[in-house]
Coordinates of N, CA and C in Angstrom, one line a residue:
M1 N 102.8 51.7 87.2 CA 103.4 53.0 87.9 C 103.5 53.0 89.0
G2 N 104.8 52.9 89.9 CA 104.9 53.8 91.1 C 105.5 54.7 91.1
T3 N 106.0 54.3 92.8 CA 106.0 56.4 92.9 C 107.4 56.1 94.6
I4 N 108.6 56.7 94.6 CA 109.0 55.9 95.2 C 109.9 58.2 96.1
T5 N 109.0 56.8 97.5 CA 109.8 59.0 98.5 C 110.6 57.6 99.5
V6 N 112.0 58.4 99.7 CA 112.9 58.3 101.0 C 113.4 59.3 100.8
T7 N 113.3 59.1 102.7 CA 112.9 60.1 103.5 C 114.2 59.8 104.4
G8 N 115.4 60.7 104.6 CA 116.6 60.8 105.6 C 117.1 60.0 105.7
L9 N 117.6 58.8 104.2 CA 117.7 58.1 104.0 C 119.6 57.5 104.2
G10 N 119.9 56.9 104.9 CA 121.3 57.0 104.9 C 121.7 54.8 105.5
K11 N 122.8 54.9 105.1 CA 123.9 54.1 104.7 C 124.5 53.8 105.3
A12 N 125.2 53.1 106.8 CA 126.2 52.6 107.3 C 126.8 51.5 107.6
Y13 N 128.4 50.6 107.3 CA 128.7 50.1 107.5 C 129.9 49.4 108.6
R14 N 130.2 48.6 109.7 CA 131.0 48.7 109.9 C 132.1 48.6 109.5
Q15 N 133.9 49.4 110.1 CA 134.8 49.8 109.4 C 135.6 48.3 111.3
Y16 N 136.3 47.1 110.5 CA 137.2 47.2 111.6 C 138.7 47.3 111.5
P17 N 139.2 47.5 112.3 CA 140.6 47.8 112.0 C 141.8 47.1 111.8
N18 N 141.2 45.4 112.7 CA 141.9 44.0 111.6 C 140.4 43.1 111.7
R19 N 140.9 41.7 111.3 CA 139.9 40.6 111.7 C 139.5 39.9 112.8
R20 N 140.8 40.7 113.9 CA 141.6 40.4 115.2 C 140.1 41.4 115.8
A21 N 139.6 42.2 115.6 CA 138.7 42.8 116.4 C 137.3 42.8 116.0
R22 N 137.0 42.8 115.2 CA 135.6 42.5 114.4 C 135.2 40.0 115.9
L23 N 136.8 39.6 115.5 CA 136.2 38.3 116.8 C 135.8 38.6 118.0
L24 N 137.0 39.8 118.5 CA 136.5 40.1 119.4 C 135.2 40.6 119.8
E25 N 134.8 41.7 118.7 CA 133.7 41.7 119.1 C 132.6 40.6 119.1
W26 N 133.1 40.3 118.0 CA 131.1 39.0 118.4 C 132.1 38.4 119.9
M27 N 132.8 37.9 119.5 CA 132.9 36.3 121.5 C 132.1 38.1 122.6
S28 N 132.8 39.0 123.0 CA 132.6 40.1 124.1 C 130.8 39.8 124.7
I29 N 131.3 38.8 125.2 CA 130.1 39.9 126.6 C 129.7 40.6 126.8
S30 N 130.9 41.8 127.4 CA 130.2 43.2 127.5 C 129.4 43.4 126.4
G31 N 129.7 43.1 124.4 CA 128.9 43.9 123.7 C 130.3 45.9 123.6
S32 N 130.9 45.7 124.2 CA 131.3 46.2 123.4 C 132.1 47.0 122.1
P33 N 131.6 48.0 121.2 CA 132.1 48.0 120.0 C 134.0 48.3 119.4
R34 N 133.9 47.1 118.9 CA 134.6 47.9 118.3 C 136.3 48.1 116.9
H35 N 134.8 48.8 116.5 CA 134.4 48.9 115.1 C 133.9 50.0 114.7
T36 N 134.2 51.6 114.0 CA 134.4 52.4 112.9 C 132.9 52.4 112.2
L37 N 132.1 53.1 112.4 CA 130.7 53.2 110.8 C 130.8 54.3 110.0
K38 N 131.1 53.6 108.9 CA 132.0 54.2 108.0 C 130.1 54.7 107.0
W39 N 130.3 56.5 106.7 CA 128.7 55.9 106.3 C 128.9 56.0 104.6
I40 N 127.6 55.3 104.2 CA 128.1 55.0 102.6 C 127.1 56.6 101.7
L41 N 126.4 56.3 102.5 CA 125.1 57.5 102.5 C 124.2 57.6 103.9
K42 N 124.6 59.4 103.7 CA 123.5 60.1 104.4 C 122.6 61.3 104.5
D43 N 121.3 61.2 105.1 CA 120.5 62.0 104.8 C 119.9 62.3 103.2
I44 N 119.7 61.5 102.8 CA 118.9 61.0 101.6 C 117.6 61.3 100.9
D45 N 117.2 62.7 101.0 CA 116.1 62.8 100.1 C 115.2 63.0 98.8
F46 N 114.4 62.3 98.4 CA 113.9 61.8 96.7 C 112.9 61.6 96.8
F47 N 112.0 62.1 95.9 CA 110.5 61.7 95.5 C 110.7 62.0 94.1
V48 N 110.6 60.3 93.5 CA 109.1 60.0 92.4 C 108.3 59.5 91.8
R49 N 108.0 60.4 91.0 CA 106.5 60.3 90.8 C 106.2 59.3 89.0
P50 N 104.9 59.2 89.1 CA 105.0 57.5 89.0 C 105.3 58.1 87.2
G51 N 105.2 57.4 86.3 CA 106.3 57.1 85.4 C 106.9 58.4 85.1
E52 N 107.8 58.4 86.2 CA 109.6 59.6 85.6 C 110.3 58.8 85.8
A53 N 111.6 58.8 85.5 CA 113.2 57.6 85.0 C 114.1 58.9 85.7
V54 N 114.1 57.9 86.7 CA 115.9 59.1 86.7 C 116.8 58.3 86.8
G55 N 118.2 58.9 86.9 CA 119.6 57.3 86.2 C 120.4 59.0 87.6
I56 N 121.3 57.2 87.8 CA 121.9 57.7 89.0 C 123.3 57.4 88.6
I57 N 124.2 59.1 88.5 CA 125.4 59.2 88.6 C 126.1 59.8 88.8
G58 N 127.3 59.5 88.8 CA 128.7 59.6 90.3 C 130.3 58.8 89.6
V59 N 130.7 59.5 90.5 CA 132.2 58.8 91.1 C 132.0 57.9 91.2
N60 N 133.4 57.2 91.5 CA 133.4 55.5 91.5 C 133.4 56.0 93.0
G61 N 132.8 55.3 94.1 CA 133.3 55.3 95.2 C 131.1 56.6 95.9
A62 N 131.6 56.6 95.1 CA 129.5 57.6 95.7 C 128.3 56.8 96.3
G63 N 127.9 55.9 95.4 CA 127.1 54.7 96.4 C 125.3 55.1 95.6
K64 N 126.5 54.9 94.4 CA 125.2 54.9 93.7 C 124.2 53.3 93.5
S65 N 125.5 52.3 93.2 CA 125.0 50.7 93.7 C 124.8 51.2 95.8
T66 N 124.3 51.2 96.1 CA 124.2 51.4 97.7 C 122.9 52.2 97.8
L67 N 122.2 53.3 96.9 CA 121.5 53.3 97.0 C 120.4 52.7 96.1
L68 N 120.8 51.6 95.0 CA 119.7 51.1 94.4 C 119.5 49.3 95.4
K69 N 120.7 49.2 96.0 CA 120.9 48.4 96.4 C 119.2 48.0 98.2
L70 N 119.8 49.5 98.1 CA 119.0 49.3 99.8 C 117.8 50.4 98.6
L71 N 117.1 50.6 97.1 CA 115.6 51.0 96.6 C 114.9 49.5 96.1
T72 N 115.6 48.1 96.3 CA 115.2 46.9 96.0 C 114.6 46.4 97.0
G73 N 115.8 46.6 97.5 CA 115.1 46.0 99.2 C 117.0 44.5 99.9
T74 N 117.7 44.9 99.0 CA 119.3 43.7 99.4 C 118.6 43.8 100.4
T75 N 119.4 45.3 100.5 CA 120.0 45.9 101.9 C 118.6 46.8 102.9
Q76 N 118.8 46.6 104.0 CA 118.2 47.1 104.9 C 118.7 49.0 105.7
P77 N 117.9 49.6 105.5 CA 118.6 50.9 105.3 C 119.1 50.8 106.4
T78 N 120.3 51.9 107.2 CA 120.4 52.1 108.8 C 119.3 53.1 109.5
T79 N 119.3 54.7 109.0 CA 118.4 55.1 109.3 C 117.9 55.5 107.5
G80 N 116.6 56.5 108.2 CA 115.1 56.7 106.8 C 114.8 55.7 106.9
H81 N 113.8 56.1 105.7 CA 112.4 55.2 105.1 C 112.3 54.8 103.8
I82 N 112.2 54.4 103.0 CA 111.9 53.8 101.8 C 110.8 52.9 101.4
N83 N 108.8 54.6 100.9 CA 107.9 53.7 100.3 C 108.1 53.9 99.3
L84 N 107.7 52.6 98.7 CA 107.9 53.0 97.4 C 106.5 52.0 97.3
S85 N 105.0 52.1 96.4 CA 104.0 52.6 95.7 C 104.2 51.4 93.6
G86 N 103.2 49.9 94.1 CA 103.3 50.2 92.8 C 104.2 50.0 91.8
R87 N 104.4 49.7 90.8 CA 105.5 48.5 90.4 C 106.7 49.6 90.5
V88 N 108.4 49.4 90.7 CA 109.0 49.9 90.2 C 109.8 49.1 90.3
A89 N 110.1 49.2 88.5 CA 111.6 48.6 88.3 C 113.3 49.3 88.7
A90 N 114.2 49.0 89.2 CA 115.5 49.3 88.8 C 116.4 48.3 88.5
L91 N 117.7 49.0 87.5 CA 118.2 48.6 87.1 C 119.2 48.0 88.5
L92 N 120.5 47.7 88.4 CA 121.2 47.5 89.4 C 122.5 46.8 88.6
E93 N 123.7 47.9 88.4 CA 124.9 47.1 88.2 C 124.9 47.0 86.8

């Protein structure tokens, strides 16, 4: 049994207007950004006690899969912290 503590969790992806902008940003020496941040999750806080089961529901694009990817360590959060203790299982997609 394990616990999950999530505080201030947020995930943003870079959104480029076109492929050329992405390439120009990668090649730029000045490091000037050519992207905007698309926030998928923002300011998420929750606590799951040992033995509890939690279901995540929502419409398409709500961030359910992104949250599970963050919990399993498949992707890293942009902001916030995830603290897992013990054994935690997540079913992804």
